[in-house]
Coordinates of C-alpha atoms in Angstrom, one line a residue:
M12 CA -65.4 24.8 71.0
S13 CA -65.7 28.1 69.2
S14 CA -65.1 31.6 70.6
R15 CA -68.8 32.3 70.9
M16 CA -68.9 29.6 73.6
L17 CA -66.4 31.5 75.8
H18 CA -67.8 33.5 78.6
D19 CA -67.4 37.2 77.9
S20 CA -67.0 38.1 81.5
T21 CA -64.2 35.6 82.2
L22 CA -62.5 36.5 79.0
T23 CA -62.7 40.2 79.9
G24 CA -61.1 39.2 83.3
L25 CA -58.3 37.5 81.5
R26 CA -57.7 40.5 79.3
T27 CA -57.4 42.8 82.3
G28 CA -53.7 43.4 83.0
F29 CA -52.6 40.8 80.3
T30 CA -49.7 42.6 78.5
G31 CA -49.4 39.8 75.9
T32 CA -51.8 39.2 73.0
L33 CA -55.2 37.4 73.2
L34 CA -56.8 36.4 69.9
T35 CA -60.2 34.9 69.0
P36 CA -61.6 34.0 65.6
G37 CA -62.2 37.1 63.6
D38 CA -59.3 39.1 65.0
P39 CA -57.1 40.6 62.3
S40 CA -54.0 38.3 62.9
Y41 CA -55.9 35.2 64.1
E42 CA -55.7 33.2 60.8
E43 CA -52.0 33.9 60.4
T44 CA -51.2 33.1 64.0
R45 CA -53.2 29.8 64.2
A46 CA -51.4 28.2 61.2
V47 CA -48.8 25.6 62.0
F48 CA -46.0 24.0 59.9
N49 CA -47.9 20.9 58.9
A50 CA -50.7 21.9 56.4
M51 CA -52.6 18.7 57.2
I52 CA -53.3 20.1 60.7
D53 CA -56.2 22.6 60.5
R54 CA -57.5 23.7 63.9
S55 CA -59.5 26.8 64.9
P56 CA -58.6 27.6 68.6
A57 CA -61.2 29.3 70.6
L58 CA -58.5 31.4 72.1
I59 CA -54.8 31.9 71.3
A60 CA -52.9 33.5 74.2
L61 CA -49.4 34.9 73.5
P62 CA -48.1 35.7 77.0
H63 CA -45.0 37.8 77.8
N64 CA -44.0 36.2 81.1
E65 CA -44.5 33.2 83.4
A66 CA -47.3 34.9 85.3
E67 CA -49.3 35.4 82.1
V68 CA -48.7 31.7 81.2
A69 CA -50.1 30.7 84.5
R70 CA -53.1 33.0 84.1
A71 CA -53.8 31.5 80.6
V72 CA -53.5 27.9 81.9
A73 CA -55.8 28.7 84.8
Y74 CA -58.3 30.3 82.4
G75 CA -58.3 27.3 80.1
R76 CA -58.9 24.9 83.0
A77 CA -61.7 27.0 84.4
E78 CA -63.4 27.1 81.0
G79 CA -62.9 23.4 80.4
L80 CA -60.8 24.0 77.3
P81 CA -58.3 21.5 76.0
I82 CA -54.9 23.2 76.2
A83 CA -52.1 23.0 73.6
V84 CA -48.7 24.6 74.1
R85 CA -46.9 26.1 71.0
G86 CA -43.2 26.8 70.8
G87 CA -42.2 26.7 67.1
G88 CA -45.4 25.1 65.8
H89 CA -43.3 22.4 64.1
S90 CA -44.9 19.3 65.6
V91 CA -45.8 17.0 62.8
A92 CA -48.4 15.4 65.0
G93 CA -50.2 18.8 65.4
N94 CA -49.5 18.9 69.1
S95 CA -48.9 22.6 69.1
T96 CA -52.5 23.5 68.4
C97 CA -56.1 22.5 69.2
D98 CA -59.7 23.8 69.0
G99 CA -59.5 25.0 72.6
L100 CA -56.8 27.2 74.1
V101 CA -53.4 27.6 72.5
V102 CA -50.7 28.9 74.9
D103 CA -48.4 30.4 72.2
L104 CA -44.9 31.1 73.5
R105 CA -43.5 32.8 70.4
E106 CA -43.3 36.2 72.1
M107 CA -41.2 34.7 74.9
N108 CA -38.2 34.0 72.6
G109 CA -35.3 35.8 74.3
V110 CA -31.8 34.3 74.2
T111 CA -29.1 35.3 76.7
V112 CA -25.6 34.0 76.3
D113 CA -23.0 33.6 79.0
P114 CA -19.8 33.0 77.0
A115 CA -17.6 32.7 80.0
A116 CA -19.8 29.9 81.5
R117 CA -20.5 28.5 78.1
T118 CA -24.2 28.5 78.7
V119 CA -27.3 30.0 77.1
R120 CA -30.7 30.8 78.6
V121 CA -33.4 30.3 76.0
G122 CA -37.1 31.4 76.1
G123 CA -39.8 28.8 75.6
G124 CA -40.8 30.4 72.2
A125 CA -37.3 30.6 70.7
T126 CA -36.5 28.9 67.4
M127 CA -33.2 27.3 66.5
R128 CA -32.5 30.4 64.4
D129 CA -32.9 32.6 67.5
L130 CA -30.5 30.3 69.4
D131 CA -27.9 29.7 66.7
T132 CA -27.5 33.3 65.6
A133 CA -27.2 34.4 69.3
V134 CA -24.3 32.0 70.2
Q135 CA -22.5 32.1 66.8
P136 CA -20.5 35.3 67.5
Y137 CA -18.8 33.6 70.5
G138 CA -17.7 30.6 68.5
L139 CA -20.1 28.4 70.5
A140 CA -22.9 26.0 69.6
T141 CA -25.0 23.2 71.0
T142 CA -26.9 20.4 69.2
G143 CA -29.9 21.8 67.5
G144 CA -32.7 20.7 65.2
R145 CA -31.8 20.2 61.6
V146 CA -33.9 23.1 60.4
S147 CA -33.8 26.7 61.7
T148 CA -37.5 27.0 62.2
T149 CA -37.8 24.3 64.8
G150 CA -38.8 25.4 68.3
V151 CA -36.0 24.9 70.8
G152 CA -38.3 23.9 73.6
G153 CA -40.1 21.0 72.0
F154 CA -37.0 19.9 70.3
V155 CA -34.9 19.6 73.5
L156 CA -37.7 18.2 75.6
G157 CA -38.3 15.4 73.1
G158 CA -34.6 14.4 73.2
G159 CA -33.1 16.5 70.4
S160 CA -31.4 14.8 67.5
G161 CA -29.3 17.0 65.3
W162 CA -26.2 17.3 63.1
L163 CA -23.8 17.8 66.0
E164 CA -25.1 15.0 68.2
R165 CA -22.3 12.6 67.6
A166 CA -19.8 15.2 68.8
F167 CA -21.8 17.1 71.5
G168 CA -24.6 14.6 72.5
L169 CA -28.3 15.0 72.1
A170 CA -29.8 18.4 72.8
C171 CA -31.3 17.1 76.1
D172 CA -27.8 16.0 77.2
N173 CA -26.9 19.7 77.2
L174 CA -30.0 20.7 79.3
L175 CA -28.8 22.2 82.6
A176 CA -32.0 23.7 83.9
A177 CA -35.6 24.2 83.0
E178 CA -38.3 26.6 84.4
L179 CA -41.9 25.6 83.9
V180 CA -45.4 26.5 84.9
T181 CA -47.2 23.5 86.1
A182 CA -50.9 22.7 85.8
D183 CA -51.7 24.3 89.2
G184 CA -49.9 27.5 88.2
S185 CA -46.7 26.9 90.2
L186 CA -43.4 28.0 88.8
V187 CA -40.8 25.2 89.2
R188 CA -37.1 25.2 88.4
A189 CA -35.7 21.7 87.6
T190 CA -32.0 20.9 87.7
A191 CA -29.9 17.9 88.4
H192 CA -30.0 19.0 92.1
S193 CA -33.4 20.5 92.4
D194 CA -36.6 18.6 91.4
S195 CA -34.1 16.1 90.0
E196 CA -36.8 13.5 89.1
L197 CA -38.7 16.1 87.0
F198 CA -35.3 17.1 85.5
W199 CA -34.8 13.5 84.4
A200 CA -38.3 13.3 83.0
L201 CA -37.7 16.4 80.9
H202 CA -35.0 14.6 79.0
G203 CA -37.4 13.1 76.5
G204 CA -40.7 13.4 78.2
G205 CA -41.8 16.4 76.2
G206 CA -44.4 18.9 77.4
N207 CA -46.2 16.4 79.6
F208 CA -45.3 18.1 82.9
G209 CA -46.0 21.8 82.3
V210 CA -45.3 24.8 80.1
V211 CA -41.5 25.2 79.9
T212 CA -41.0 28.9 79.8
S213 CA -37.2 28.9 79.7
M214 CA -34.2 26.5 79.7
T215 CA -30.5 26.7 80.2
L216 CA -28.3 24.8 77.8
R217 CA -24.6 23.9 77.8
L218 CA -22.6 25.3 74.9
H219 CA -19.5 23.9 73.2
P220 CA -16.6 25.6 71.4
L221 CA -17.1 25.4 67.7
P222 CA -14.6 27.8 66.1
V223 CA -15.0 26.2 62.6
L224 CA -17.4 23.7 61.0
T225 CA -17.1 22.1 57.6
A226 CA -20.1 20.8 55.7
A227 CA -20.0 18.7 52.5
L228 CA -23.0 17.9 50.4
L229 CA -22.3 15.3 47.8
I230 CA -24.9 14.1 45.2
W231 CA -25.2 11.1 42.9
P232 CA -27.8 9.9 40.3
E233 CA -30.5 7.6 41.5
E234 CA -28.9 4.5 40.0
A235 CA -25.8 4.8 42.3
T236 CA -27.9 4.7 45.5
P237 CA -27.3 1.1 46.5
Q238 CA -23.5 1.4 46.2
V239 CA -23.5 4.8 47.9
V240 CA -25.6 3.6 50.9
R241 CA -23.2 0.6 51.4
E242 CA -20.2 2.8 51.2
Y243 CA -21.7 5.4 53.6
R244 CA -22.7 2.7 56.1
D245 CA -19.1 1.4 56.1
F246 CA -17.7 4.9 56.3
M247 CA -19.8 6.0 59.3
E248 CA -19.2 2.8 61.2
N249 CA -15.5 3.8 61.4
A250 CA -15.9 7.6 61.5
P251 CA -14.7 9.7 64.4
D252 CA -17.2 11.4 66.7
Q253 CA -16.5 14.8 65.0
V254 CA -18.4 13.5 61.9
G255 CA -22.1 13.8 61.6
G256 CA -24.7 14.1 58.8
G257 CA -26.9 11.7 57.0
L258 CA -27.8 10.1 53.7
I259 CA -30.9 11.5 51.9
C260 CA -32.8 10.2 48.8
L261 CA -34.5 13.3 47.5
T262 CA -35.7 15.3 44.5
A263 CA -32.5 17.2 43.4
G264 CA -33.0 20.9 43.3
Q265 CA -31.7 23.7 41.1
E266 CA -28.6 24.5 43.1
S267 CA -25.4 25.5 41.3
F268 CA -23.6 22.4 42.4
V269 CA -26.3 20.0 41.1
P270 CA -25.8 18.9 37.5
E271 CA -28.5 20.1 35.1
D272 CA -29.5 16.6 34.1
L273 CA -30.2 15.7 37.8
A274 CA -32.4 18.7 38.7
G275 CA -35.9 17.6 39.3
R276 CA -35.1 13.9 39.5
L277 CA -34.7 11.4 42.3
A278 CA -31.1 11.5 43.5
C279 CA -28.9 10.3 46.4
A280 CA -27.2 12.9 48.5
V281 CA -24.8 12.6 51.5
L282 CA -24.4 15.4 54.0
I283 CA -21.2 15.2 56.0
T284 CA -20.6 17.6 58.9
Y285 CA -17.2 17.9 60.6
T286 CA -16.5 19.9 63.7
G287 CA -13.1 21.2 62.4
P288 CA -11.4 22.8 59.4
E289 CA -11.9 21.8 55.8
S290 CA -8.4 20.4 55.4
Q291 CA -9.0 17.8 58.1
A292 CA -12.5 17.2 56.9
R293 CA -11.3 16.2 53.4
D294 CA -8.9 13.7 54.8
V295 CA -11.6 12.1 57.0
M296 CA -14.2 12.0 54.3
A297 CA -11.8 10.7 51.6
P298 CA -13.6 7.3 51.3
M299 CA -16.8 9.1 50.2
L300 CA -15.0 11.6 47.9
R301 CA -13.6 8.6 45.9
L302 CA -17.0 7.4 44.9
G303 CA -17.3 9.6 41.8
H304 CA -20.1 11.9 42.9
A305 CA -21.9 14.0 40.3
G306 CA -21.9 17.2 42.2
E307 CA -20.5 18.7 45.4
M308 CA -20.6 21.6 47.8
I309 CA -17.7 21.5 50.4
A310 CA -17.0 24.5 52.6
E311 CA -16.3 25.8 56.0
M312 CA -19.4 27.7 57.2
P313 CA -21.1 29.1 60.3
Y314 CA -23.2 26.5 62.1
A315 CA -26.3 28.8 61.8
E316 CA -25.9 28.7 58.1
L317 CA -25.7 24.9 58.0
Q318 CA -28.9 24.8 60.1
S319 CA -30.9 26.7 57.6
M320 CA -29.3 25.1 54.5
L321 CA -31.9 22.3 54.3
D322 CA -34.9 24.1 55.8
D323 CA -38.0 22.3 54.7
P324 CA -40.6 24.8 53.3
P325 CA -43.8 25.6 55.2
G326 CA -47.2 25.1 53.7
Y327 CA -46.8 21.4 52.7
R328 CA -48.7 18.4 54.0
N329 CA -46.4 16.4 56.3
Y330 CA -46.2 12.8 57.4
W331 CA -43.1 11.5 59.1
S332 CA -42.1 8.3 60.9
A333 CA -38.9 6.5 62.0
E334 CA -37.4 3.2 62.8
H335 CA -34.2 2.6 64.7
L336 CA -32.0 -0.2 63.6
D337 CA -29.7 -2.4 65.6
A338 CA -28.0 -3.6 62.4
F339 CA -28.0 -2.5 58.7
P340 CA -26.8 -5.4 56.6
D341 CA -26.9 -5.5 52.8
E342 CA -30.4 -7.0 52.8
A343 CA -31.7 -4.0 54.8
V344 CA -29.8 -1.6 52.5
D345 CA -31.6 -3.1 49.4
L346 CA -35.0 -2.7 51.0
F347 CA -34.2 0.9 52.1
C348 CA -33.1 1.8 48.5
A349 CA -36.2 0.1 46.9
R350 CA -38.6 2.1 49.1
A351 CA -37.1 5.4 47.9
H352 CA -39.1 4.9 44.6
D353 CA -42.4 5.1 46.6
M354 CA -41.8 8.7 47.6
V355 CA -44.0 11.5 46.2
V356 CA -41.6 12.9 43.5
P357 CA -41.0 15.6 42.7
S358 CA -41.6 17.1 46.1
P359 CA -39.6 18.2 49.2
S360 CA -40.0 14.6 50.6
Q361 CA -36.8 13.0 51.9
H362 CA -35.9 9.3 52.5
V363 CA -33.3 9.6 55.2
L364 CA -30.7 7.5 56.9
F365 CA -29.1 8.9 60.0
P366 CA -26.0 7.5 61.7
Q367 CA -26.1 7.6 65.5
G368 CA -23.2 6.4 67.7
G369 CA -20.6 8.7 69.1
A370 CA -21.8 10.8 72.0
V371 CA -25.4 9.7 71.3
A372 CA -24.7 6.2 72.4
R373 CA -22.7 7.1 75.5
D374 CA -24.6 7.0 78.8
A375 CA -27.4 5.4 76.9
G376 CA -29.3 4.5 80.0
L377 CA -29.1 7.8 81.8
Y378 CA -32.3 9.3 80.4
P379 CA -35.6 7.7 79.2
L380 CA -34.5 7.5 75.5
P381 CA -33.9 3.8 74.6
W382 CA -33.6 4.6 70.9
R383 CA -30.2 6.3 71.4
S384 CA -28.3 3.0 71.6
A385 CA -29.2 2.0 68.0
P386 CA -26.5 2.8 65.4
W387 CA -28.9 3.7 62.6
T388 CA -32.2 5.6 62.2
V389 CA -34.3 5.5 59.0
H390 CA -36.6 8.5 58.8
P391 CA -39.2 8.7 56.0
F392 CA -39.9 12.5 55.9
G393 CA -42.9 13.2 53.7
L394 CA -43.8 16.6 52.4
W395 CA -46.3 17.1 49.5
D396 CA -49.0 19.6 48.4
D397 CA -51.8 17.5 46.8
P398 CA -54.3 15.9 49.2
A399 CA -54.7 13.2 46.6
D400 CA -51.2 12.0 47.6
D401 CA -52.0 11.5 51.3
A402 CA -52.6 7.8 51.2
R403 CA -49.5 7.2 49.0
A404 CA -47.2 9.2 51.3
K405 CA -48.4 7.5 54.4
E406 CA -48.1 4.0 52.8
W407 CA -44.5 4.8 51.8
A408 CA -43.5 5.7 55.4
R409 CA -45.3 2.7 56.9
G410 CA -44.0 0.4 54.2
L411 CA -40.4 1.4 55.0
R412 CA -40.9 0.7 58.7
S413 CA -42.5 -2.7 57.8
D414 CA -39.6 -3.7 55.5
L415 CA -37.0 -3.0 58.1
Q416 CA -38.7 -4.7 61.1
P417 CA -36.2 -7.6 61.2
W418 CA -33.5 -5.2 62.2
A419 CA -35.5 -2.7 64.3
S420 CA -34.7 -2.0 67.9
G421 CA -38.4 -1.4 68.7
A422 CA -37.7 2.0 70.3
V423 CA -38.5 5.3 68.6
Y424 CA -37.6 9.0 68.8
L425 CA -41.0 10.6 69.3
N426 CA -40.1 14.0 67.8
F427 CA -39.8 12.1 64.5
I428 CA -43.3 10.7 64.4
G429 CA -47.0 11.7 64.2
Q430 CA -49.9 10.1 66.0
E431 CA -49.0 6.4 65.9
G432 CA -50.8 5.1 69.0
Q433 CA -50.0 4.6 72.6
D434 CA -47.8 1.5 72.1
R435 CA -45.4 3.7 70.1
I436 CA -45.4 6.3 72.8
V437 CA -44.4 3.6 75.3
A438 CA -41.7 2.4 72.9
G439 CA -40.3 6.0 72.9
F440 CA -39.4 5.5 76.5
G441 CA -39.3 1.8 77.2
P442 CA -41.8 0.2 79.6
E443 CA -39.8 0.7 82.8
N444 CA -39.0 4.3 82.0
Y445 CA -42.7 4.9 81.1
E446 CA -43.8 3.8 84.5
R447 CA -41.3 6.1 86.2
L448 CA -42.4 9.0 83.9
A449 CA -46.1 8.3 84.7
A450 CA -45.3 8.7 88.4
V451 CA -43.7 12.1 87.7
K452 CA -46.7 13.0 85.6
A453 CA -49.1 12.1 88.4
Y454 CA -47.2 14.4 90.8
F455 CA -47.1 17.5 88.5
D456 CA -50.2 17.0 86.4
P457 CA -52.5 14.4 88.0
E458 CA -55.5 15.5 85.9
N459 CA -53.5 15.3 82.6
V460 CA -54.1 18.9 81.7
F461 CA -51.2 18.8 79.4
R462 CA -52.3 15.8 77.3
L463 CA -52.0 17.2 73.7
N464 CA -48.6 15.7 73.2
H465 CA -47.1 12.2 72.9
N466 CA -49.0 11.7 76.1
I467 CA -47.8 10.0 79.3
Q468 CA -50.8 8.9 81.3
P469 CA -50.6 9.9 85.0
A470 CA -50.0 6.8 87.2
A471 CA -53.0 5.8 89.2

């Protein structure tokens, strides 16, 4: 639906008293505002509403429903599936991005449009942190509501484990506050169920002391990858919970610690994070330091700096997927390494292996996230700029998943994937959890107004 199909009288009514911004095609900032992170997603919303408060969110949702418009909710615009935009109404929360820290209580209240950069820089001065997305441009809301896997998860749990309260506008315009003691079933559903139940306008998160963080980025030439992956697997299976990070096959950049002969070539990198000082970190990571890496960067740094260190650049075409592994034997290692050659290189694409365990695996049945019990996650993370590479990039991601099926748990972290069908959505929660989520959906959104997401169908 285009803007010319909107009714002028009703749009005028919405504008009356609306202190936020309302954009239609042709408005000066419309093109810039409608763009999302994934360049493969090109939608032209009939209306983009940027509200300033919950009442304006409710008015925008009511308008969209009355006009029969599909409704998308945008936080950071980082959804690889394109769920943060549509050709109807986009409720864009980016102007509701306030962050309020309570250092005594070790909590933070975050607006629905805040990014990880907003959150991390606000809590950094207090020596506090919580598990965040691995890039600073990720929207906090969608990240937490989808479960929230990040560098600190083995020490501090998933992001949703640190969710203490959420305020949301439901499909009928009601403002609901969900906690462990109030609307507790909805609160449970928000731990992974995404934006299915309403527009989350703010959330309160638990913070953890993090006076010092050490990060080590080690890099090897491509031919060392099989040995490095095996050593990293064995290292992480015995690592303390304070250790996080991942192994990444990628195109080496021009950074000062990268040898000149590796720049622009496929290489193997290991990022190790440690929630403590460098002296302790070096002792813990000694097995990896003995492997004869070609380049290194090891330093204590602010968490906010780590969060932006590997920011993936905007403007690229994106296709991601994931598979969670119950085991990672040598045969699986060989298949993982072989698939690295199918990436679009050179490009910002990454062929990633994430360790889980630690706090991720504790209380694995508490929330509807069955993937958290798997010790390993493989994450083909494709970014490229030439549409001619679309088929190749997708086949690389799908091929890796296919190769590793013998060890796959069958569950999936939905924030890591695009549109892969309803079966994969159910796999993100597990069949029993999905039925329970569908009942919550039926109560708060029986008409499936909020369906532009990894959608949970309302129970009959």
